Short mmCIF file of C-alpha atoms in Angstrom, two decimals:
data_model
loop_
_atom_site.label_atom_id
_atom_site.label_comp_id
_atom_site.label_asym_id
_atom_site.label_seq_id
_atom_site.Cartn_x
_atom_site.Cartn_y
_atom_site.Cartn_z
CA MET A 1 19.05 7.84 -10.26
CA SER A 2 20.80 5.92 -12.99
CA LYS A 3 21.82 7.67 -16.15
CA ASN A 4 19.29 5.90 -18.37
CA GLN A 5 16.40 6.45 -15.96
CA ILE A 6 13.78 8.78 -17.44
CA ARG A 7 11.32 10.78 -15.34
CA SER A 8 8.13 10.21 -17.32
CA VAL A 9 5.45 9.94 -14.60
CA SER A 10 3.55 13.20 -14.09
CA PHE A 11 1.99 14.52 -10.89
CA TYR A 12 -1.51 13.51 -12.05
CA THR A 13 -0.36 10.03 -13.01
CA ALA A 14 1.20 9.73 -9.53
CA ILE A 15 -2.16 10.63 -7.95
CA ALA A 16 -3.85 8.12 -10.26
CA ILE A 17 -1.42 5.43 -9.12
CA VAL A 18 -2.17 6.16 -5.44
CA VAL A 19 -5.95 6.16 -6.01
CA ALA A 20 -5.85 3.05 -8.19
CA ASN A 21 -3.63 1.17 -5.72
CA MET A 22 -5.99 1.98 -2.87
CA VAL A 23 -9.39 1.44 -4.47
CA GLY A 24 -9.45 -2.24 -5.24
CA ALA A 25 -10.69 -5.57 -4.04
CA GLY A 26 -10.82 -4.61 -0.35
CA VAL A 27 -13.64 -2.07 -0.43
CA PHE A 28 -15.81 -4.30 -2.64
CA THR A 29 -15.30 -7.49 -0.62
CA SER A 30 -14.51 -6.76 3.03
CA ILE A 31 -17.75 -5.43 4.53
CA GLY A 32 -19.08 -8.98 4.66
CA PHE A 33 -16.16 -9.99 6.88
CA GLN A 34 -16.79 -6.91 9.06
CA ALA A 35 -20.49 -7.65 9.47
CA ALA A 36 -19.72 -11.29 10.31
CA GLY A 37 -17.01 -10.27 12.80
CA PHE A 38 -19.35 -7.91 14.65
CA LYS A 39 -22.09 -10.58 14.57
CA PHE A 40 -19.80 -12.96 16.47
CA ALA A 41 -19.11 -10.15 18.99
CA THR A 42 -22.80 -9.34 19.51
CA ALA A 43 -24.49 -10.92 22.51
CA LYS A 44 -27.11 -13.54 21.72
CA GLY A 45 -30.55 -11.95 21.49
CA ALA A 46 -29.17 -8.40 21.29
CA ASP A 47 -30.17 -6.08 18.46
CA PHE A 48 -27.71 -6.48 15.58
CA ALA A 49 -27.24 -3.09 13.91
CA PRO A 50 -23.50 -2.29 13.86
CA TYR A 51 -23.83 0.67 11.50
CA PHE A 52 -21.84 3.07 13.64
CA PRO A 53 -18.93 0.62 14.34
CA ILE A 54 -18.67 -0.33 10.64
CA LEU A 55 -18.57 3.28 9.44
CA MET A 56 -16.16 4.14 12.25
CA LEU A 57 -13.88 1.40 10.93
CA TRP A 58 -13.65 3.18 7.59
CA LEU A 59 -13.22 6.60 9.18
CA VAL A 60 -10.46 5.37 11.50
CA GLY A 61 -8.82 3.51 8.62
CA GLY A 62 -8.87 6.69 6.55
CA ILE A 63 -7.40 8.80 9.35
CA VAL A 64 -4.63 6.24 9.89
CA ALA A 65 -3.86 6.14 6.15
CA LEU A 66 -3.78 9.96 5.99
CA CYS A 67 -1.39 10.09 8.95
CA GLY A 68 0.80 7.53 7.19
CA ALA A 69 0.73 9.48 3.94
CA LEU A 70 1.67 12.71 5.75
CA SER A 71 4.62 10.93 7.37
CA TYR A 72 5.81 9.21 4.21
CA GLY A 73 5.73 12.55 2.43
CA GLU A 74 8.55 13.85 4.62
CA LEU A 75 10.65 10.74 4.06
CA ALA A 76 10.02 10.95 0.30
CA ALA A 77 11.33 14.52 0.38
CA MET A 78 14.42 13.41 2.35
CA PHE A 79 15.19 10.36 0.22
CA PRO A 80 13.82 10.90 -3.31
CA ARG A 81 14.67 7.49 -4.71
CA SER A 82 12.39 4.69 -5.86
CA GLY A 83 11.87 1.73 -3.56
CA GLY A 84 9.58 3.04 -0.79
CA GLU A 85 10.27 1.35 2.55
CA TYR A 86 13.30 -0.43 1.12
CA ASN A 87 15.02 2.89 0.53
CA TYR A 88 13.79 4.58 3.74
CA LEU A 89 14.56 1.74 6.15
CA SER A 90 18.00 1.16 4.62
CA LYS A 91 18.85 4.80 5.26
CA ILE A 92 17.26 5.10 8.69
CA TYR A 93 18.16 1.77 10.31
CA HIS A 94 20.39 -0.62 8.37
CA PRO A 95 20.56 -2.06 4.83
CA SER A 96 19.44 -5.43 6.20
CA PHE A 97 16.15 -3.96 7.45
CA GLY A 98 15.61 -2.23 4.15
CA PHE A 99 16.27 -5.49 2.35
CA LEU A 100 13.67 -7.29 4.50
CA SER A 101 10.98 -4.75 3.60
CA GLY A 102 11.92 -5.04 -0.05
CA TRP A 103 11.91 -8.82 0.23
CA VAL A 104 8.38 -8.82 1.67
CA SER A 105 7.20 -6.30 -0.95
CA ALA A 106 8.77 -8.31 -3.75
CA THR A 107 7.46 -11.69 -2.57
CA VAL A 108 3.98 -10.88 -1.21
CA GLY A 109 3.55 -7.14 -0.57
CA PHE A 110 2.38 -6.45 -4.11
CA SER A 111 1.99 -9.97 -5.49
CA ALA A 112 -0.63 -10.96 -2.91
CA PRO A 113 -2.86 -7.87 -3.33
CA VAL A 114 -2.65 -8.34 -7.11
CA ALA A 115 -3.75 -11.94 -6.63
CA LEU A 116 -6.58 -10.89 -4.29
CA ALA A 117 -7.82 -8.25 -6.76
CA CYS A 118 -7.72 -10.78 -9.61
CA MET A 119 -9.57 -13.33 -7.47
CA ALA A 120 -12.24 -10.77 -6.55
CA LEU A 121 -12.59 -9.75 -10.20
CA GLY A 122 -13.06 -13.38 -11.19
CA LYS A 123 -15.63 -13.84 -8.39
CA TYR A 124 -17.65 -10.84 -9.60
CA VAL A 125 -17.62 -12.01 -13.22
CA ALA A 126 -18.57 -15.57 -12.25
CA SER A 127 -21.47 -14.27 -10.10
CA VAL A 128 -22.86 -12.15 -12.93
CA ILE A 129 -22.27 -14.63 -15.77
CA PRO A 130 -23.04 -18.20 -14.68
CA GLY A 131 -20.78 -20.81 -16.22
CA ILE A 132 -17.74 -18.52 -16.39
CA ASN A 133 -14.68 -19.86 -14.60
CA GLY A 134 -13.57 -17.06 -12.25
CA THR A 135 -10.04 -18.43 -11.93
CA VAL A 136 -9.54 -18.42 -15.70
CA VAL A 137 -10.76 -14.80 -15.83
CA ALA A 138 -8.39 -13.83 -13.00
CA ILE A 139 -5.39 -15.39 -14.74
CA GLY A 140 -6.26 -13.85 -18.10
CA VAL A 141 -6.51 -10.33 -16.66
CA LEU A 142 -3.20 -10.77 -14.82
CA LEU A 143 -1.35 -11.83 -17.98
CA VAL A 144 -2.79 -9.06 -20.18
CA ILE A 145 -1.97 -6.24 -17.74
CA THR A 146 1.50 -7.66 -17.15
CA ALA A 147 2.08 -7.53 -20.90
CA VAL A 148 0.91 -3.89 -21.10
CA HIS A 149 3.29 -2.72 -18.37
CA SER A 150 6.16 -4.75 -19.82
CA TYR A 151 5.86 -2.92 -23.13
CA ASP A 152 6.31 0.79 -22.41
CA VAL A 153 6.19 3.18 -19.42
CA LYS A 154 4.21 5.84 -21.31
CA THR A 155 1.70 3.27 -22.54
CA GLY A 156 1.40 1.97 -18.98
CA SER A 157 0.96 5.52 -17.65
CA LEU A 158 -1.79 6.27 -20.17
CA PHE A 159 -3.53 3.00 -19.35
CA GLN A 160 -3.27 3.87 -15.64
CA ARG A 161 -4.77 7.35 -16.02
CA VAL A 162 -7.64 6.18 -18.22
CA SER A 163 -8.50 3.17 -16.05
CA THR A 164 -8.41 5.33 -12.91
CA VAL A 165 -10.75 7.93 -14.45
CA VAL A 166 -13.17 5.12 -15.34
CA LYS A 167 -12.89 3.83 -11.77
CA VAL A 168 -13.69 7.23 -10.24
CA VAL A 169 -16.67 7.75 -12.57
CA LEU A 170 -18.06 4.33 -11.65
CA ILE A 171 -17.70 4.96 -7.91
CA VAL A 172 -19.35 8.39 -8.13
CA GLY A 173 -22.18 6.88 -10.21
CA PHE A 174 -22.61 4.05 -7.72
CA ILE A 175 -22.81 6.46 -4.77
CA PHE A 176 -25.22 8.77 -6.61
CA GLY A 177 -27.45 5.86 -7.60
CA GLY A 178 -27.46 4.53 -4.05
CA PHE A 179 -28.66 7.81 -2.59
CA PHE A 180 -31.22 8.77 -5.23
CA ILE A 181 -32.39 5.62 -7.05
CA THR A 182 -32.62 2.87 -4.41
CA PRO A 183 -36.32 1.86 -4.30
CA SER A 184 -36.34 0.33 -0.79
CA PRO A 185 -33.41 1.62 1.28
CA GLU A 186 -32.60 0.27 4.72
CA LYS A 187 -33.45 2.36 7.75
CA ILE A 188 -30.03 2.89 9.26
CA SER A 189 -28.72 5.23 11.91
CA ILE A 190 -25.16 6.42 12.26
CA ILE A 191 -25.78 7.61 15.80
CA PRO A 192 -23.95 5.35 18.29
CA LYS A 193 -26.23 3.14 20.35
CA LYS A 194 -25.68 1.22 23.57
CA GLY A 195 -22.75 -1.17 23.25
CA ASP A 196 -21.24 0.43 20.13
CA TRP A 197 -18.31 2.05 21.93
CA THR A 198 -17.57 -1.20 23.78
CA MET A 199 -17.48 -2.96 20.41
CA ILE A 200 -15.18 -0.29 18.95
CA PHE A 201 -12.59 -0.80 21.69
CA GLY A 202 -12.82 -4.59 21.50
CA SER A 203 -10.92 -7.26 19.60
CA ALA A 204 -13.55 -7.53 16.84
CA PHE A 205 -12.93 -3.91 15.83
CA ALA A 206 -9.14 -4.40 15.83
CA ILE A 207 -9.35 -7.55 13.69
CA ASN A 208 -11.81 -5.87 11.32
CA LEU A 209 -9.42 -2.94 11.10
CA ALA A 210 -7.00 -5.36 9.39
CA PHE A 211 -9.55 -5.78 6.57
CA VAL A 212 -9.96 -2.02 6.35
CA SER A 213 -6.20 -1.47 6.43
CA PHE A 214 -5.91 -3.85 3.50
CA SER A 215 -8.54 -1.80 1.67
CA TYR A 216 -6.57 1.39 2.34
CA SER A 217 -3.21 -0.18 1.47
CA GLY A 218 -1.64 1.58 -1.47
CA TRP A 219 -1.64 5.05 0.08
CA ASN A 220 2.18 4.92 -0.16
CA ALA A 221 2.22 3.77 -3.81
CA SER A 222 3.87 6.78 -5.48
CA ALA A 223 6.81 6.54 -3.05
CA TYR A 224 7.80 3.29 -4.76
CA LEU A 225 8.56 4.96 -8.08
CA SER A 226 10.04 8.30 -7.01
CA ASN A 227 12.82 8.01 -9.60
CA GLU A 228 10.27 8.07 -12.40
CA ILE A 229 8.11 10.94 -11.11
CA VAL A 230 8.72 14.47 -12.34
CA ASN A 231 10.01 16.68 -9.46
CA PRO A 232 9.67 13.91 -6.85
CA LYS A 233 10.51 16.02 -3.76
CA ARG A 234 7.39 18.09 -4.45
CA ASN A 235 5.07 15.75 -6.31
CA VAL A 236 5.45 12.53 -4.29
CA PRO A 237 4.23 14.06 -0.96
CA ARG A 238 1.39 15.91 -2.73
CA SER A 239 0.26 12.80 -4.60
CA LEU A 240 0.29 10.73 -1.41
CA LEU A 241 -1.83 13.26 0.49
CA LEU A 242 -4.37 14.15 -2.21
CA GLY A 243 -4.83 10.58 -3.37
CA THR A 244 -5.38 9.26 0.16
CA LEU A 245 -7.80 12.06 1.07
CA ALA A 246 -9.94 11.45 -2.02
CA VAL A 247 -10.12 7.72 -1.38
CA THR A 248 -11.04 8.19 2.31
CA VAL A 249 -14.09 10.27 1.38
CA ALA A 250 -15.10 7.79 -1.34
CA TYR A 251 -14.74 4.78 0.99
CA ILE A 252 -16.95 6.22 3.73
CA LEU A 253 -19.68 7.14 1.24
CA LEU A 254 -19.42 3.81 -0.58
CA ASN A 255 -19.75 1.73 2.59
CA TYR A 256 -22.66 3.86 3.72
CA ILE A 257 -24.36 2.95 0.43
CA PHE A 258 -23.66 -0.74 0.98
CA LEU A 259 -25.36 -0.58 4.40
CA TYR A 260 -28.11 1.66 3.01
CA THR A 261 -29.04 -0.83 0.30
CA VAL A 262 -28.31 -4.33 1.70
CA PRO A 263 -29.52 -5.49 5.15
CA VAL A 264 -26.50 -5.87 7.44
CA GLY A 265 -27.90 -9.15 8.74
CA GLU A 266 -27.93 -10.50 5.19
CA LEU A 267 -24.30 -9.46 4.71
CA ALA A 268 -23.28 -11.23 7.92
CA ALA A 269 -25.25 -14.40 7.13
CA LYS A 270 -23.89 -14.75 3.59
CA GLN A 271 -20.30 -14.22 4.76
CA MET A 272 -20.63 -16.60 7.72
CA ALA A 273 -21.84 -19.30 5.33
CA ASP A 274 -18.43 -19.24 3.61
CA PHE A 275 -15.81 -17.30 5.53
CA ASN A 276 -12.98 -18.21 3.12
CA THR A 277 -14.57 -16.59 0.05
CA PRO A 278 -15.08 -12.82 -0.35
CA LEU A 279 -18.65 -11.55 -0.56
CA GLU A 280 -19.35 -9.62 -3.77
CA VAL A 281 -21.14 -6.84 -1.89
CA GLY A 282 -20.91 -4.42 -4.83
CA TYR A 283 -22.99 -6.76 -6.96
CA LEU A 284 -25.50 -7.35 -4.14
CA SER A 285 -25.86 -3.60 -3.61
CA ALA A 286 -26.16 -2.86 -7.34
CA ASP A 287 -28.93 -5.47 -7.58
CA LYS A 288 -30.86 -3.65 -4.83
CA ILE A 289 -30.29 -0.22 -6.39
CA PHE A 290 -30.81 -0.84 -10.10
CA GLY A 291 -32.64 -4.18 -10.30
CA THR A 292 -31.37 -7.51 -11.57
CA ALA A 293 -30.57 -6.59 -15.20
CA ILE A 294 -28.76 -3.31 -14.56
CA GLY A 295 -27.33 -4.76 -11.35
CA LYS A 296 -25.53 -7.42 -13.36
CA THR A 297 -24.12 -4.75 -15.66
CA MET A 298 -22.89 -2.79 -12.64
CA GLY A 299 -21.37 -5.97 -11.25
CA LEU A 300 -19.38 -6.38 -14.46
CA MET A 301 -18.36 -2.72 -14.33
CA ILE A 302 -17.06 -3.20 -10.78
CA ALA A 303 -15.04 -6.13 -12.08
CA LEU A 304 -13.60 -3.84 -14.76
CA LEU A 305 -12.92 -1.26 -12.05
CA LEU A 306 -10.59 -3.71 -10.34
CA ILE A 307 -8.43 -3.76 -13.48
CA SER A 308 -7.17 -0.29 -12.55
CA SER A 309 -6.01 -1.54 -9.14
CA ILE A 310 -4.27 -4.55 -10.63
CA SER A 311 -2.58 -2.29 -13.16
CA ALA A 312 -1.36 0.15 -10.51
CA MET A 313 0.20 -2.59 -8.38
CA ILE A 314 1.88 -4.24 -11.37
CA PHE A 315 3.22 -0.77 -12.26
CA ALA A 316 4.57 0.16 -8.81
CA GLY A 317 5.63 -3.11 -7.17
CA PRO A 318 8.45 -4.22 -9.50
CA ARG A 319 10.26 -0.91 -8.94
CA VAL A 320 11.05 -2.13 -5.41
CA THR A 321 12.53 -5.34 -6.77
CA GLN A 322 14.46 -3.35 -9.36
CA VAL A 323 16.07 -1.11 -6.73
CA MET A 324 16.98 -4.16 -4.64
CA GLY A 325 18.65 -5.67 -7.69
CA GLU A 326 20.69 -2.47 -8.16
CA ASP A 327 22.02 -2.81 -4.60
CA LEU A 328 22.44 -6.57 -4.21
CA PRO A 329 24.53 -8.65 -6.65
CA LEU A 330 22.58 -11.78 -5.73
CA LEU A 331 19.49 -10.16 -7.26
CA LYS A 332 21.19 -8.06 -9.94
CA LYS A 333 19.28 -9.65 -12.83
CA LEU A 334 16.07 -8.18 -11.41
CA ALA A 335 17.49 -4.68 -11.94
CA VAL A 336 17.88 -5.21 -15.68
CA ARG A 337 15.73 -2.84 -17.73
CA ASN A 338 14.89 -2.99 -21.40
CA LYS A 339 15.60 -0.18 -23.86
CA LYS A 340 12.51 1.68 -22.65
CA GLY A 341 13.66 1.61 -19.02
CA ILE A 342 11.20 -1.07 -17.87
CA PRO A 343 12.27 -3.71 -15.29
CA VAL A 344 10.77 -6.59 -17.28
CA LEU A 345 12.24 -9.40 -15.16
CA ALA A 346 11.01 -7.78 -11.93
CA ILE A 347 7.52 -7.42 -13.41
CA SER A 348 7.56 -11.05 -14.54
CA LEU A 349 8.65 -12.28 -11.09
CA GLN A 350 5.88 -10.39 -9.30
CA SER A 351 3.19 -11.61 -11.69
CA THR A 352 4.46 -15.19 -11.44
CA ILE A 353 4.04 -15.11 -7.66
CA SER A 354 0.56 -13.61 -8.10
CA LEU A 355 -0.30 -16.43 -10.48
CA ILE A 356 0.82 -19.06 -7.96
CA LEU A 357 -1.30 -17.45 -5.21
CA ILE A 358 -4.38 -17.33 -7.47
CA LEU A 359 -4.03 -21.05 -8.12
CA THR A 360 -3.22 -22.21 -4.58
CA ALA A 361 -4.42 -19.87 -1.79
CA SER A 362 -7.73 -18.73 -0.25
CA PHE A 363 -8.66 -15.04 -0.10
CA ASN A 364 -8.98 -14.90 3.70
CA THR A 365 -5.68 -16.65 4.42
CA VAL A 366 -3.70 -14.39 2.10
CA LEU A 367 -5.30 -11.23 3.52
CA PHE A 368 -4.37 -11.82 7.18
CA TYR A 369 -0.90 -12.97 6.17
CA ILE A 370 -0.01 -9.84 4.22
CA ALA A 371 -1.70 -7.52 6.74
CA PHE A 372 0.74 -8.43 9.52
CA ALA A 373 3.78 -8.63 7.24
CA LEU A 374 3.26 -5.17 5.75
CA ASP A 375 2.35 -3.56 9.09
CA ILE A 376 5.82 -4.44 10.44
CA PHE A 377 7.49 -2.20 7.87
CA THR A 378 5.00 0.66 7.61
CA PHE A 379 5.15 0.94 11.43
CA SER A 380 8.97 1.01 11.36
CA THR A 381 9.02 3.52 8.51
CA VAL A 382 6.75 6.04 10.23
CA LEU A 383 8.75 5.58 13.45
CA GLY A 384 11.72 6.66 11.33
CA ILE A 385 10.34 10.22 11.22
CA PHE A 386 11.09 10.58 14.95
CA ILE A 387 14.50 8.95 14.55
CA MET A 388 15.59 11.16 11.65
CA ARG A 389 14.50 14.34 13.42
CA SER A 390 16.45 13.30 16.51
CA ARG A 391 19.61 13.02 14.37
CA ARG A 392 19.41 16.48 12.82
CA SER A 393 21.93 18.08 15.18
CA LYS A 394 24.54 15.45 14.26
CA ILE A 395 23.71 15.84 10.58
CA ARG A 396 24.18 19.63 10.80
CA ALA A 397 27.60 19.06 12.33
CA ARG A 398 28.47 16.74 9.46
CA ILE A 399 27.29 19.37 6.95
CA SER A 400 29.70 21.89 8.47
CA GLN A 401 32.49 19.32 8.29
CA ILE A 402 31.77 18.58 4.61
CA LYS A 403 31.76 22.28 3.74
CA ALA A 404 35.15 22.65 5.41
CA LEU A 405 36.53 19.66 3.51
CA LEU A 406 35.31 21.08 0.20
CA GLN A 407 37.52 24.13 0.77
CA ASP A 408 40.55 21.90 0.35
CA ASN A 409 42.01 22.58 -3.10
CA ASN A 410 43.91 19.29 -3.01
CA LEU A 411 40.76 17.17 -3.17
CA SER A 412 40.56 14.78 -6.09
CA ASN A 413 37.62 15.14 -8.47
CA GLU A 414 36.18 11.86 -7.21
CA ASP A 415 36.41 12.88 -3.54
CA GLN A 416 34.81 16.21 -4.35
CA ARG A 417 31.96 14.52 -6.22
CA VAL A 418 31.30 12.15 -3.32
CA LEU A 419 31.33 14.94 -0.74
CA GLU A 420 29.06 17.16 -2.83
CA ALA A 421 26.55 14.30 -3.22
CA GLU A 422 26.62 13.66 0.53
CA LEU A 423 26.16 17.37 1.22
CA ILE A 424 23.08 17.57 -1.00
CA GLU A 425 21.56 14.51 0.66
CA LYS A 426 22.16 15.72 4.19
CA GLN A 427 20.86 19.21 3.43
CA GLY A 428 17.68 17.56 2.16
CA ILE A 429 17.34 15.73 5.48
CA VAL A 430 17.84 18.82 7.63
CA LYS A 431 15.59 21.02 5.47
CA PRO A 432 13.25 18.75 3.46
CA THR A 433 10.95 20.35 0.90
CA TYR A 434 8.01 18.87 2.84
CA SER A 435 7.56 18.38 6.59
CA THR A 436 4.92 16.17 8.20
CA TRP A 437 1.80 18.23 8.95
CA GLY A 438 0.66 17.82 12.56
CA TYR A 439 3.96 16.34 13.78
CA PRO A 440 4.28 14.62 16.25
CA ILE A 441 0.56 13.85 16.62
CA THR A 442 -0.11 12.51 13.12
CA PRO A 443 2.71 9.93 13.04
CA ALA A 444 1.87 8.97 16.66
CA ILE A 445 -1.74 8.23 15.63
CA PHE A 446 -0.49 5.98 12.84
CA LEU A 447 1.88 4.12 15.17
CA ALA A 448 -0.76 3.63 17.88
CA ALA A 449 -3.43 2.31 15.49
CA THR A 450 -1.05 0.07 13.54
CA GLY A 451 0.52 -1.32 16.72
CA TRP A 452 -2.93 -2.05 18.15
CA THR A 453 -3.95 -3.97 15.02
CA MET A 454 -0.67 -5.92 14.96
CA TYR A 455 -1.16 -6.98 18.58
CA TYR A 456 -4.60 -8.45 17.89
CA LEU A 457 -3.47 -10.08 14.64
CA LEU A 458 -0.59 -11.75 16.48
CA THR A 459 -2.73 -12.94 19.39
CA GLN A 460 -5.92 -13.88 17.52
CA ARG A 461 -4.72 -14.67 14.00
CA THR A 462 -1.50 -16.25 15.20
CA GLN A 463 -0.91 -18.70 12.36
CA GLY A 464 -0.98 -16.09 9.60
CA SER A 465 1.17 -13.71 11.66
CA LEU A 466 3.78 -16.39 12.36
CA ILE A 467 3.93 -17.30 8.66
CA ALA A 468 4.53 -13.62 7.94
CA LEU A 469 7.37 -13.55 10.46
CA ALA A 470 8.80 -16.72 8.88
CA THR A 471 8.84 -14.94 5.52
CA VAL A 472 10.82 -12.11 7.11
CA VAL A 473 13.32 -14.58 8.62
CA LEU A 474 13.78 -16.25 5.24
CA GLY A 475 14.57 -12.84 3.77
CA LEU A 476 17.15 -12.26 6.50
CA ILE A 477 18.85 -15.56 5.61
CA ILE A 478 19.05 -14.51 1.96
CA TYR A 479 20.50 -11.14 2.95
CA PHE A 480 23.33 -12.72 4.92
CA ILE A 481 24.03 -15.18 2.11
CA ASP A 482 24.49 -12.16 -0.16
CA LYS A 483 26.64 -10.45 2.46
CA SER A 484 28.91 -13.48 2.81
CA ASN A 485 29.35 -13.53 -0.96
CA ARG A 486 30.57 -9.92 -0.82
CA GLN A 487 33.12 -10.25 1.97
CA ASN A 488 36.11 -10.18 -0.37
CA LYS A 489 34.78 -7.31 -2.48
CA ASP A 490 35.26 -3.61 -1.85
CA GLU A 491 32.25 -2.14 -3.60
CA ASP A 492 28.86 -1.99 -1.93
CA ASN A 493 26.07 -0.13 -3.67
CA ARG A 494 23.53 -0.57 -0.91
CA PRO A 495 22.20 2.67 0.59
CA ALA A 496 24.05 3.53 3.79
CA ARG A 497 22.51 4.49 7.10
CA ILE A 498 22.26 8.16 7.96
CA PHE A 499 23.93 8.58 11.35
CA GLU A 500 25.99 11.70 11.06
#
């Protein structure tokens, strides 16, 4: 951590950031895509009632996210530095791999979800208030929240906590209203019927899991700003786990309410009519629960709810870019912070990319693109748990060697400082303050589910997946350009691999 870095993000703010990053556009827009996907997979003339497969999607997505959070918690305890996958992959594999994850996060990993949330917000507002330009609303919200987080970390933290509390209250109210106020609920059954298990193990479920994974993305949010969280070795793992668990429960209940209030056939038909535009299912459900007048108010409140998600991603994402700038001279200007410790240029870059996506891309195209790109690095990061544990015997040997070297009274102060820092880091790897619960089963579940989704995205959404891979290759080219520029220099601030 740099000398002027201040730890000002509390444990509760870290939980709020995880919750706010997760609960966003996905849960309020993706069930239409899921219903349409299962409609295509249903045999002609067969009864269309995919209640069990849809709810299983959200349960499986939650389990996978929890397994990911449990795994990331151990890595956060080993390597308590901001940057998320950029930091972890640089340490576990090679700085180039870390750079690629940071490159994807900086270019689309946060920018694209911010754009999607802004687009969904604009869609909700335009649906409720005819004549309003949804794109103008989306851009306005993006610029205002960017300005808030560029001003002060404490102001941004307060805004994040308040907006997240409002979000939670709205979701609880929506679920309560769905169960107890809905005048004409749908007759649904969550008991699996004939053909449901076949559908669950088919390609439609795997592709739909990409939508759900997008909705759950953000479960690793607090890992991106470890440097700014009080007592990160303890609070980052706890915030990841508690935030993800709370959102999993909320998502399952919320999607049950959507199916309970809006006919699934109507959801599928509306989405199939325009597969490139997200379905504002929250507004449709609120209209069924509360009636047209109050339903419109709830639709606007859902739009306001998305502000918290946009805020959380604008808060967390630029910290990845900042850390990359600290390590790579080619990007050093992105590491510059103002007097209040805020990476203003990194925030501006991310929001500029979000703005471009809002103006040029469709919701569906962006979603499949980022799903495959991000899965590459979350998969590799969780795999790193197995790799780091396999290296512990070598690391223990290195610890003994360092302790022996520190007994040498002829060591210079600089050599002693370097060895002591290495000793602390390696001791944290051998005995982290948090270990993955359920190891090796929990990380294996994450790897199996993520790998399964990636396979179907690559084979059935090939164009978006190949564009994602092209983005990674472009990042690799930039990395080697930076490396060639450093060949005649001795210093290298990039995090080293952990082999010993």
